[in-house]
PDB file of C-alpha atoms and ligand atoms in Angstrom:
ATOM      1  CA  MET A  88      89.447  74.446 110.588  1.00 81.00           C
ATOM      2  CA  GLU A  89      92.945  73.728 111.728  1.00 95.00           C
ATOM      3  CA  LEU A  90      93.190  76.056 115.055  1.00 98.00           C
ATOM      4  CA  SER A  91      89.571  74.938 116.380  1.00 98.00           C
ATOM      5  CA  GLY A  92      89.224  75.595 120.134  1.00 97.00           C
ATOM      6  CA  LYS A  93      92.799  77.782 119.829  1.00 98.00           C
ATOM      7  CA  THR A  94      93.529  81.241 121.816  1.00 98.00           C
ATOM      8  CA  ALA A  95      95.487  83.925 120.495  1.00 99.00           C
ATOM      9  CA  LEU A  96      96.919  87.359 121.805  1.00 99.00           C
ATOM     10  CA  VAL A  97      98.147  89.340 119.285  1.00 99.00           C
ATOM     11  CA  THR A  98      99.876  92.506 120.086  1.00 99.00           C
ATOM     12  CA  GLY A  99      99.376  95.807 118.195  1.00 98.00           C
ATOM     13  CA  ALA A 100      96.593  94.712 116.176  1.00 98.00           C
ATOM     14  CA  SER A 101      94.856  97.617 115.465  1.00 98.00           C
ATOM     15  CA  ARG A 102      96.239  97.687 112.372  1.00 98.00           C
ATOM     16  CA  GLY A 103      98.784  96.732 109.646  1.00 98.00           C
ATOM     17  CA  ILE A 104      99.775  93.326 109.668  1.00 98.00           C
ATOM     18  CA  GLY A 105      98.482  92.668 113.259  1.00 98.00           C
ATOM     19  CA  ARG A 106      95.309  93.355 112.283  1.00 98.00           C
ATOM     20  CA  GLN A 107      95.604  90.964 109.538  1.00 98.00           C
ATOM     21  CA  ILE A 108      96.740  88.287 111.285  1.00 99.00           C
ATOM     22  CA  ALA A 109      94.245  88.399 114.505  1.00 99.00           C
ATOM     23  CA  ILE A 110      91.255  88.304 111.272  1.00 98.00           C
ATOM     24  CA  GLU A 111      93.442  85.178 109.876  1.00 98.00           C
ATOM     25  CA  LEU A 112      93.904  83.291 112.800  1.00 98.00           C
ATOM     26  CA  ALA A 113      90.159  83.632 113.986  1.00 98.00           C
ATOM     27  CA  LYS A 114      89.360  82.180 110.101  1.00 98.00           C
ATOM     28  CA  ALA A 115      91.281  79.290 111.061  1.00 98.00           C
ATOM     29  CA  GLY A 116      89.126  78.822 113.876  1.00 98.00           C
ATOM     30  CA  ALA A 117      90.550  80.439 116.927  1.00 98.00           C
ATOM     31  CA  SER A 118      89.399  83.067 119.740  1.00 98.00           C
ATOM     32  CA  VAL A 119      91.349  86.259 119.476  1.00 98.00           C
ATOM     33  CA  ALA A 120      92.440  88.856 121.843  1.00 99.00           C
ATOM     34  CA  ILE A 121      93.606  92.470 120.233  1.00 99.00           C
ATOM     35  CA  ASN A 122      95.937  94.309 121.801  1.00 99.00           C
ATOM     36  CA  TYR A 123      96.190  97.843 121.573  1.00 98.00           C
ATOM     37  CA  LYS A 124      97.898 100.541 123.317  1.00 98.00           C
ATOM     38  CA  THR A 125      95.962 103.597 122.585  1.00 98.00           C
ATOM     39  CA  ASP A 126      94.051 102.946 119.057  1.00 98.00           C
ATOM     40  CA  GLU A 127      90.702 101.551 120.485  1.00 98.00           C
ATOM     41  CA  ALA A 128      88.793 102.355 117.279  1.00 98.00           C
ATOM     42  CA  GLY A 129      91.294 100.629 114.977  1.00 98.00           C
ATOM     43  CA  ALA A 130      91.194  97.566 117.881  1.00 98.00           C
ATOM     44  CA  ILE A 131      87.186  97.851 117.599  1.00 98.00           C
ATOM     45  CA  GLU A 132      87.632  97.573 114.059  1.00 98.00           C
ATOM     46  CA  THR A 133      89.401  94.636 114.228  1.00 98.00           C
ATOM     47  CA  LEU A 134      87.076  92.873 116.203  1.00 98.00           C
ATOM     48  CA  HIS A 135      84.560  93.625 114.324  1.00 98.00           C
ATOM     49  CA  ALA A 136      86.109  91.395 111.476  1.00 98.00           C
ATOM     50  CA  VAL A 137      87.060  88.811 113.806  1.00 98.00           C
ATOM     51  CA  ARG A 138      83.051  88.254 114.643  1.00 98.00           C
ATOM     52  CA  GLN A 139      82.323  88.525 110.656  1.00 98.00           C
ATOM     53  CA  ALA A 140      84.793  85.483 110.836  1.00 97.00           C
ATOM     54  CA  ASN A 141      82.177  83.532 113.756  1.00 97.00           C
ATOM     55  CA  ARG A 142      84.381  83.685 115.813  1.00 98.00           C
ATOM     56  CA  TYR A 143      85.256  85.042 119.947  1.00 98.00           C
ATOM     57  CA  GLY A 144      87.204  88.436 120.239  1.00 98.00           C
ATOM     58  CA  ILE A 145      88.192  90.845 122.355  1.00 98.00           C
ATOM     59  CA  THR A 146      90.226  93.912 122.653  1.00 98.00           C
ATOM     60  CA  ILE A 147      92.843  94.515 125.490  1.00 98.00           C
ATOM     61  CA  MET A 148      94.286  97.699 125.953  1.00 98.00           C
ATOM     62  CA  ALA A 149      98.362  97.438 127.274  1.00 98.00           C
ATOM     63  CA  ASP A 150     101.465  98.738 126.672  1.00 98.00           C
ATOM     64  CA  VAL A 151     103.691  96.251 125.317  1.00 99.00           C
ATOM     65  CA  SER A 152     106.671  98.103 126.993  1.00 98.00           C
ATOM     66  CA  ASP A 153     105.796  98.160 130.092  1.00 98.00           C
ATOM     67  CA  TYR A 154     105.916  94.445 132.107  1.00 98.00           C
ATOM     68  CA  GLU A 155     103.116  95.259 134.718  1.00 98.00           C
ATOM     69  CA  SER A 156     100.470  96.274 131.522  1.00 98.00           C
ATOM     70  CA  VAL A 157     101.373  92.819 129.888  1.00 98.00           C
ATOM     71  CA  ARG A 158     100.901  91.123 133.504  1.00 98.00           C
ATOM     72  CA  GLN A 159      97.915  92.300 133.844  1.00 98.00           C
ATOM     73  CA  MET A 160      96.687  91.748 130.235  1.00 98.00           C
ATOM     74  CA  LEU A 161      97.848  87.972 130.273  1.00 98.00           C
ATOM     75  CA  ASP A 162      95.271  88.259 133.451  1.00 97.00           C
ATOM     76  CA  ASP A 163      92.664  89.522 131.855  1.00 98.00           C
ATOM     77  CA  ILE A 164      92.885  86.961 129.117  1.00 98.00           C
ATOM     78  CA  ILE A 165      93.544  84.318 130.714  1.00 98.00           C
ATOM     79  CA  GLN A 166      90.012  85.378 132.937  1.00 98.00           C
ATOM     80  CA  LYS A 167      87.994  85.938 129.811  1.00 98.00           C
ATOM     81  CA  LEU A 168      89.429  83.259 126.986  1.00 97.00           C
ATOM     82  CA  GLY A 169      90.424  80.303 129.779  1.00 97.00           C
ATOM     83  CA  LYS A 170      93.792  79.929 128.325  1.00 98.00           C
ATOM     84  CA  ILE A 171      95.967  81.093 125.971  1.00 98.00           C
ATOM     85  CA  ASP A 172      97.886  78.960 123.034  1.00 98.00           C
ATOM     86  CA  ILE A 173      98.997  81.496 120.936  1.00 99.00           C
ATOM     87  CA  LEU A 174     101.110  84.436 120.924  1.00 99.00           C
ATOM     88  CA  VAL A 175     102.074  86.782 118.157  1.00 99.00           C
ATOM     89  CA  ASN A 176     104.587  89.723 119.213  1.00 99.00           C
ATOM     90  CA  ASN A 177     103.886  91.883 116.421  1.00 98.00           C
ATOM     91  CA  ALA A 178     103.373  95.401 118.308  1.00 98.00           C
ATOM     92  CA  GLY A 179     106.647  97.748 116.590  1.00 98.00           C
ATOM     93  CA  ILE A 180     108.106 101.264 116.341  1.00 98.00           C
ATOM     94  CA  SER A 181     110.479 102.210 113.539  1.00 96.00           C
ATOM     95  CA  HIS A 182     112.360 105.318 112.729  1.00 94.00           C
ATOM     96  CA  ILE A 183     113.910 106.710 109.850  1.00 94.00           C
ATOM     97  CA  GLY A 184     117.070 108.592 109.984  1.00 95.00           C
ATOM     98  CA  LEU A 185     120.472 108.503 110.448  1.00 97.00           C
ATOM     99  CA  PHE A 186     121.960 107.193 113.887  1.00 97.00           C
ATOM    100  CA  ILE A 187     124.081 110.231 114.620  1.00 97.00           C
ATOM    101  CA  ASP A 188     120.907 112.441 114.488  1.00 96.00           C
ATOM    102  CA  THR A 189     118.898 110.099 116.464  1.00 94.00           C
ATOM    103  CA  ASP A 190     118.436 111.237 119.927  1.00 94.00           C
ATOM    104  CA  ILE A 191     119.163 108.816 122.828  1.00 93.00           C
ATOM    105  CA  ASN A 192     115.283 108.911 123.845  1.00 95.00           C
ATOM    106  CA  LEU A 193     113.801 107.334 120.852  1.00 96.00           C
ATOM    107  CA  TRP A 194     116.313 104.333 121.218  1.00 95.00           C
ATOM    108  CA  GLY A 195     115.036 103.766 123.985  1.00 97.00           C
ATOM    109  CA  ASN A 196     111.106 103.914 123.265  1.00 98.00           C
ATOM    110  CA  ILE A 197     112.611 101.127 119.891  1.00 98.00           C
ATOM    111  CA  MET A 198     114.001  99.078 121.859  1.00 98.00           C
ATOM    112  CA  ASN A 199     111.676  98.861 124.961  1.00 98.00           C
ATOM    113  CA  THR A 200     109.015  98.598 121.965  1.00 98.00           C
ATOM    114  CA  ASN A 201     110.389  96.125 119.880  1.00 98.00           C
ATOM    115  CA  LEU A 202     112.571  93.764 121.640  1.00 98.00           C
ATOM    116  CA  LYS A 203     111.804  94.632 125.364  1.00 98.00           C
ATOM    117  CA  GLY A 204     108.273  94.334 124.357  1.00 99.00           C
ATOM    118  CA  THR A 205     108.002  90.859 122.782  1.00 99.00           C
ATOM    119  CA  MET A 206     110.452  89.672 126.035  1.00 99.00           C
ATOM    120  CA  ASN A 207     107.655  90.958 128.302  1.00 99.00           C
ATOM    121  CA  CYS A 208     104.576  89.121 126.397  1.00 99.00           C
ATOM    122  CA  CYS A 209     107.008  86.272 126.225  1.00 99.00           C
ATOM    123  CA  HIS A 210     107.475  86.271 130.292  1.00 98.00           C
ATOM    124  CA  ALA A 211     104.153  86.956 130.980  1.00 98.00           C
ATOM    125  CA  VAL A 212     102.779  83.914 128.656  1.00 98.00           C
ATOM    126  CA  LEU A 213     105.097  81.724 129.787  1.00 98.00           C
ATOM    127  CA  ARG A 214     103.651  81.657 133.508  1.00 97.00           C
ATOM    128  CA  HIS A 215     100.589  80.580 131.286  1.00 97.00           C
ATOM    129  CA  MET A 216     102.088  78.333 128.440  1.00 98.00           C
ATOM    130  CA  LEU A 217     104.572  76.142 130.999  1.00 98.00           C
ATOM    131  CA  PRO A 218     102.250  74.445 133.133  1.00 98.00           C
ATOM    132  CA  ARG A 219      99.972  73.206 129.781  1.00 98.00           C
ATOM    133  CA  GLN A 220     103.575  72.113 128.070  1.00 98.00           C
ATOM    134  CA  SER A 221     102.144  73.707 124.602  1.00 98.00           C
ATOM    135  CA  GLY A 222     102.257  76.519 122.651  1.00 98.00           C
ATOM    136  CA  SER A 223     103.546  78.375 119.946  1.00 98.00           C
ATOM    137  CA  ILE A 224     104.650  82.017 120.231  1.00 99.00           C
ATOM    138  CA  ILE A 225     105.169  83.450 116.831  1.00 99.00           C
ATOM    139  CA  ASN A 226     107.601  87.121 117.391  1.00 99.00           C
ATOM    140  CA  ILE A 227     107.889  89.520 113.857  1.00 99.00           C
ATOM    141  CA  SER A 228     110.810  90.535 113.026  1.00 98.00           C
ATOM    142  CA  SER A 229     112.047  92.014 109.978  1.00 98.00           C
ATOM    143  CA  ILE A 230     114.763  91.085 107.205  1.00 98.00           C
ATOM    144  CA  TRP A 231     116.686  94.262 108.756  1.00 97.00           C
ATOM    145  CA  GLY A 232     116.872  92.227 111.772  1.00 98.00           C
ATOM    146  CA  ASN A 233     119.305  89.969 109.512  1.00 96.00           C
ATOM    147  CA  VAL A 234     121.150  91.969 107.323  1.00 95.00           C
ATOM    148  CA  GLY A 235     120.868  95.736 108.656  1.00 97.00           C
ATOM    149  CA  ALA A 236     119.201  98.413 107.217  1.00 95.00           C
ATOM    150  CA  ALA A 237     120.712 102.038 106.877  1.00 94.00           C
ATOM    151  CA  CYS A 238     118.832 105.072 108.433  1.00 94.00           C
ATOM    152  CA  GLU A 239     117.518 102.096 110.483  1.00 96.00           C
ATOM    153  CA  ALA A 240     120.208 101.577 112.624  1.00 98.00           C
ATOM    154  CA  VAL A 241     118.216 101.182 116.099  1.00 98.00           C
ATOM    155  CA  TYR A 242     115.507  99.296 114.327  1.00 98.00           C
ATOM    156  CA  SER A 243     117.730  96.945 112.739  1.00 98.00           C
ATOM    157  CA  ALA A 244     119.481  96.268 116.007  1.00 98.00           C
ATOM    158  CA  SER A 245     115.850  95.530 117.731  1.00 98.00           C
ATOM    159  CA  LYS A 246     114.767  92.928 115.279  1.00 98.00           C
ATOM    160  CA  GLY A 247     118.714  91.380 115.543  1.00 98.00           C
ATOM    161  CA  GLY A 248     117.681  90.909 119.481  1.00 99.00           C
ATOM    162  CA  ILE A 249     114.986  89.511 118.396  1.00 99.00           C
ATOM    163  CA  ASN A 250     115.780  86.793 116.080  1.00 98.00           C
ATOM    164  CA  ALA A 251     118.608  86.094 118.910  1.00 98.00           C
ATOM    165  CA  PHE A 252     115.949  85.703 121.434  1.00 99.00           C
ATOM    166  CA  THR A 253     113.370  83.666 119.381  1.00 99.00           C
ATOM    167  CA  LYS A 254     116.214  80.932 118.501  1.00 98.00           C
ATOM    168  CA  ALA A 255     117.483  80.820 122.352  1.00 99.00           C
ATOM    169  CA  LEU A 256     114.110  80.706 123.786  1.00 99.00           C
ATOM    170  CA  ALA A 257     113.123  78.032 121.471  1.00 99.00           C
ATOM    171  CA  LYS A 258     116.276  76.107 122.944  1.00 98.00           C
ATOM    172  CA  GLU A 259     114.854  76.812 126.462  1.00 98.00           C
ATOM    173  CA  LEU A 260     111.571  75.667 125.213  1.00 98.00           C
ATOM    174  CA  GLY A 261     111.755  73.059 122.685  1.00 98.00           C
ATOM    175  CA  ALA A 262     111.281  70.003 125.439  1.00 98.00           C
ATOM    176  CA  CYS A 263     108.384  71.827 127.065  1.00 98.00           C
ATOM    177  CA  GLY A 264     105.715  71.291 124.019  1.00 98.00           C
ATOM    178  CA  ILE A 265     106.329  75.137 123.381  1.00 98.00           C
ATOM    179  CA  ARG A 266     107.721  76.716 119.910  1.00 99.00           C
ATOM    180  CA  VAL A 267     109.255  79.523 119.231  1.00 99.00           C
ATOM    181  CA  ASN A 268     109.524  81.287 115.861  1.00 99.00           C
ATOM    182  CA  ALA A 269     109.904  84.401 114.036  1.00 99.00           C
ATOM    183  CA  ILE A 270     108.357  86.109 110.748  1.00 99.00           C
ATOM    184  CA  ALA A 271     111.049  88.225 109.133  1.00 98.00           C
ATOM    185  CA  PRO A 272     108.992  90.809 106.688  1.00 98.00           C
ATOM    186  CA  GLY A 273     109.938  92.362 103.812  1.00 97.00           C
ATOM    187  CA  ALA A 274     108.564  96.043 102.870  1.00 96.00           C
ATOM    188  CA  ILE A 275     104.912  95.312 103.713  1.00 97.00           C
ATOM    189  CA  ASP A 276     102.540  97.954 102.575  1.00 96.00           C
ATOM    190  CA  THR A 277     101.457  99.523 105.422  1.00 96.00           C
ATOM    191  CA  ASP A 278     101.107 102.907 107.605  1.00 93.00           C
ATOM    192  CA  MET A 279     104.975 101.935 108.555  1.00 92.00           C
ATOM    193  CA  ASN A 280     105.742 102.440 104.696  1.00 90.00           C
ATOM    194  CA  LYS A 281     103.909 105.983 104.636  1.00 86.00           C
ATOM    195  CA  TRP A 282     107.121 107.508 104.968  1.00 87.00           C
ATOM    196  CA  MET A 283     108.154 106.810 101.694  1.00 89.00           C
ATOM    197  CA  SER A 284     108.071 108.957  98.737  1.00 91.00           C
ATOM    198  CA  ALA A 285     107.830 108.020  95.199  1.00 92.00           C
ATOM    199  CA  GLU A 286     111.411 108.306  94.736  1.00 94.00           C
ATOM    200  CA  ASP A 287     112.147 106.016  98.206  1.00 91.00           C
ATOM    201  CA  LYS A 288     109.598 103.534  97.197  1.00 92.00           C
ATOM    202  CA  GLN A 289     111.518 103.142  93.917  1.00 95.00           C
ATOM    203  CA  ILE A 290     114.486 102.752  95.312  1.00 93.00           C
ATOM    204  CA  THR A 291     112.854 100.101  97.663  1.00 93.00           C
ATOM    205  CA  LEU A 292     110.765  98.454  94.599  1.00 96.00           C
ATOM    206  CA  ASP A 293     114.506  98.112  92.395  1.00 96.00           C
ATOM    207  CA  GLN A 294     115.687  95.724  95.421  1.00 94.00           C
ATOM    208  CA  ILE A 295     113.208  93.473  95.786  1.00 97.00           C
ATOM    209  CA  PRO A 296     113.128  90.681  93.339  1.00 98.00           C
ATOM    210  CA  MET A 297     109.729  90.390  92.823  1.00 98.00           C
ATOM    211  CA  LYS A 298     109.145  94.242  92.173  1.00 97.00           C
ATOM    212  CA  ARG A 299     106.391  95.163  94.357  1.00 97.00           C
ATOM    213  CA  LEU A 300     105.570  95.356  98.490  1.00 97.00           C
ATOM    214  CA  GLY A 301     104.057  92.502 100.556  1.00 98.00           C
ATOM    215  CA  LYS A 302     100.794  92.488 101.512  1.00 98.00           C
ATOM    216  CA  CYS A 303      99.710  92.095 105.165  1.00 98.00           C
ATOM    217  CA  SER A 304      98.278  88.838 104.224  1.00 98.00           C
ATOM    218  CA  GLU A 305     101.260  87.273 102.720  1.00 98.00           C
ATOM    219  CA  VAL A 306     102.487  87.475 106.614  1.00 98.00           C
ATOM    220  CA  SER A 307      99.414  86.426 107.971  1.00 98.00           C
ATOM    221  CA  ALA A 308      99.532  83.578 106.092  1.00 98.00           C
ATOM    222  CA  LEU A 309     102.773  82.276 107.458  1.00 98.00           C
ATOM    223  CA  ALA A 310     101.500  83.366 110.662  1.00 98.00           C
ATOM    224  CA  VAL A 311      98.629  80.840 110.649  1.00 98.00           C
ATOM    225  CA  PHE A 312     100.482  77.860 109.685  1.00 98.00           C
ATOM    226  CA  LEU A 313     103.187  78.573 112.069  1.00 98.00           C
ATOM    227  CA  ALA A 314     100.441  78.870 114.812  1.00 98.00           C
ATOM    228  CA  SER A 315      98.809  75.381 113.475  1.00 98.00           C
ATOM    229  CA  GLU A 316      99.958  71.742 114.116  1.00 97.00           C
ATOM    230  CA  LYS A 317     101.139  72.054 110.330  1.00 98.00           C
ATOM    231  CA  SER A 318     104.613  73.126 111.329  1.00 98.00           C
ATOM    232  CA  SER A 319     104.853  70.940 114.305  1.00 98.00           C
ATOM    233  CA  TYR A 320     108.628  69.883 114.250  1.00 98.00           C
ATOM    234  CA  ILE A 321     109.537  73.764 113.475  1.00 98.00           C
ATOM    235  CA  THR A 322     110.748  75.697 116.020  1.00 99.00           C
ATOM    236  CA  GLY A 323     113.508  78.475 116.472  1.00 99.00           C
ATOM    237  CA  GLN A 324     113.390  79.769 112.575  1.00 98.00           C
ATOM    238  CA  ILE A 325     113.549  83.236 111.119  1.00 98.00           C
ATOM    239  CA  ILE A 326     111.246  82.822 108.146  1.00 98.00           C
ATOM    240  CA  ALA A 327     111.384  85.539 105.753  1.00 98.00           C
ATOM    241  CA  ALA A 328     108.429  87.018 103.413  1.00 98.00           C
ATOM    242  CA  ASP A 329     110.482  89.312 101.289  1.00 98.00           C
ATOM    243  CA  GLY A 330     109.776  89.113  97.887  1.00 98.00           C
ATOM    244  CA  GLY A 331     113.396  87.809  97.974  1.00 97.00           C
ATOM    245  CA  ILE A 332     115.085  90.650  98.641  1.00 93.00           C
ATOM    246  CA  PHE A 333     117.304  88.386 101.800  1.00 84.00           C
TER     247      PHE A 333
HETATM  248  P1  NAD B 402     101.868  99.589 111.909  1.00 87.07           P
HETATM  249  O1  NAD B 402     102.458 100.581 112.375  1.00 87.07           O
HETATM  250  O2  NAD B 402     101.079  99.827 111.194  1.00 87.07           O
HETATM  251  O3  NAD B 402     101.480  98.865 113.114  1.00 87.07           O
HETATM  252  C1  NAD B 402     102.461  98.579 114.630  1.00 87.07           C
HETATM  253  C2  NAD B 402     100.681  98.442 115.350  1.00 87.07           C
HETATM  254  O4  NAD B 402     101.546  98.144 117.076  1.00 87.07           O
HETATM  255  C3  NAD B 402     100.057  99.899 115.702  1.00 87.07           C
HETATM  256  O5  NAD B 402      98.691  98.746 115.480  1.00 87.07           O
HETATM  257  C4  NAD B 402     100.859 100.075 116.885  1.00 87.07           C
HETATM  258  O6  NAD B 402     100.101 101.163 117.752  1.00 87.07           O
HETATM  259  C5  NAD B 402     101.378  99.302 117.369  1.00 87.07           C
HETATM  260  N1  NAD B 402     101.961  99.497 118.966  1.00 87.07           N
HETATM  261  C6  NAD B 402     103.101 100.177 118.652  1.00 87.07           C
HETATM  262  N2  NAD B 402     104.021 100.394 119.866  1.00 87.07           N
HETATM  263  C7  NAD B 402     103.147  99.638 120.943  1.00 87.07           C
HETATM  264  C8  NAD B 402     102.701  99.491 122.310  1.00 87.07           C
HETATM  265  N3  NAD B 402     104.079  99.615 123.068  1.00 87.07           N
HETATM  266  N4  NAD B 402     101.904  98.229 122.677  1.00 87.07           N
HETATM  267  C9  NAD B 402     101.176  98.223 122.007  1.00 87.07           C
HETATM  268  N5  NAD B 402     100.914  98.480 120.649  1.00 87.07           N
HETATM  269  C10 NAD B 402     102.111  99.218 120.259  1.00 87.07           C
HETATM  270  O7  NAD B 402     103.063  98.428 111.413  1.00 87.07           O
HETATM  271  P2  NAD B 402     103.058  97.675 110.171  1.00 87.07           P
HETATM  272  O8  NAD B 402     103.933  96.997 109.345  1.00 87.07           O
HETATM  273  O9  NAD B 402     101.646  96.445 110.680  1.00 87.07           O
HETATM  274  O10 NAD B 402     104.059  96.777 111.685  1.00 87.07           O
HETATM  275  C11 NAD B 402     103.710  95.377 112.369  1.00 87.07           C
HETATM  276  C12 NAD B 402     105.020  94.461 113.065  1.00 87.07           C
HETATM  277  O11 NAD B 402     105.894  94.192 111.697  1.00 87.07           O
HETATM  278  C13 NAD B 402     106.181  95.411 113.613  1.00 87.07           C
HETATM  279  O12 NAD B 402     106.610  94.394 114.566  1.00 87.07           O
HETATM  280  C14 NAD B 402     107.039  95.423 112.447  1.00 87.07           C
HETATM  281  O13 NAD B 402     108.822  96.335 113.062  1.00 87.07           O
HETATM  282  C15 NAD B 402     106.805  94.838 111.404  1.00 87.07           C
HETATM  283  N6  NAD B 402     107.072  94.690 109.838  1.00 87.07           N
HETATM  284  C16 NAD B 402     106.638  95.670 109.267  1.00 87.07           C
HETATM  285  C17 NAD B 402     107.774  95.398 107.877  1.00 87.07           C
HETATM  286  C18 NAD B 402     106.715  96.514 107.318  1.00 87.07           C
HETATM  287  O14 NAD B 402     107.142  96.870 106.083  1.00 87.07           O
HETATM  288  N7  NAD B 402     105.537  97.341 107.311  1.00 87.07           N
HETATM  289  C19 NAD B 402     108.975  95.358 107.674  1.00 87.07           C
HETATM  290  C20 NAD B 402     109.755  94.189 108.632  1.00 87.07           C
HETATM  291  C21 NAD B 402     109.120  94.125 109.881  1.00 87.07           C
END
């Protein structure tokens, strides 16, 4: 299997895209650390699926927006799994509403979870990847980080920041054997899009050339590719999985 012997951390893996990525990395042969913030039951469900794939997994609690919590998580993973080869920064939150009506504390939450959370995990994992001169970091961005979405201004800014951070970090780490890429999903069928009314969904579908929402498995397949040696000469890229929107 293409990820045999590899160890991965997936943040926010208690449901949705993160859960599917954790499961597919396991099916490709990796041992997986399943991060969650509060949804332990969801993380345990992910763990059961990892075990069904006959792979080793652990659940691990940490709030990605808190550096100390992230540093502790990485130390625990190294102690339990021995090393870390793959980091998937998937944890994220969104908010729908006009920017003018958005509470200042909410901006902080979105930026701290999405952008600072990604930076926290990258910084903490590099303490373990740099000495080994090896690793693949995959940041889950969004197409709105490229083009901006009305009523998701702060979310778009956080994902645009992830895109710039991904490209910059890839340049710093290119000669160190560590690749850094991002996946920019379009509209994927998860809890994050449960707010959509039938009318909102139709407006979204009208913008998608493939005329359907994406599946988590259509994002996780890309994550497995970017984690594996099949993508060994790819770094600093923001790759869309969006049914043709962007
Ligand atoms: P989701 O809401 O189903 O899952 C998000 C996960 O992140 C949850 O498990 C949640 O508990 C976790 N999380 C939130 N804050 C956290 C924190 N501080 N620390 C640790 N975990 C935390 O959403 P999803 O659709 O599966 O989204 C996953 C990622 O994909 C996000 O980064 C999101 O921005 C991105 N994305 C989603 C879509 C989409 O249409 N669903 C599109 C583009 C990008």
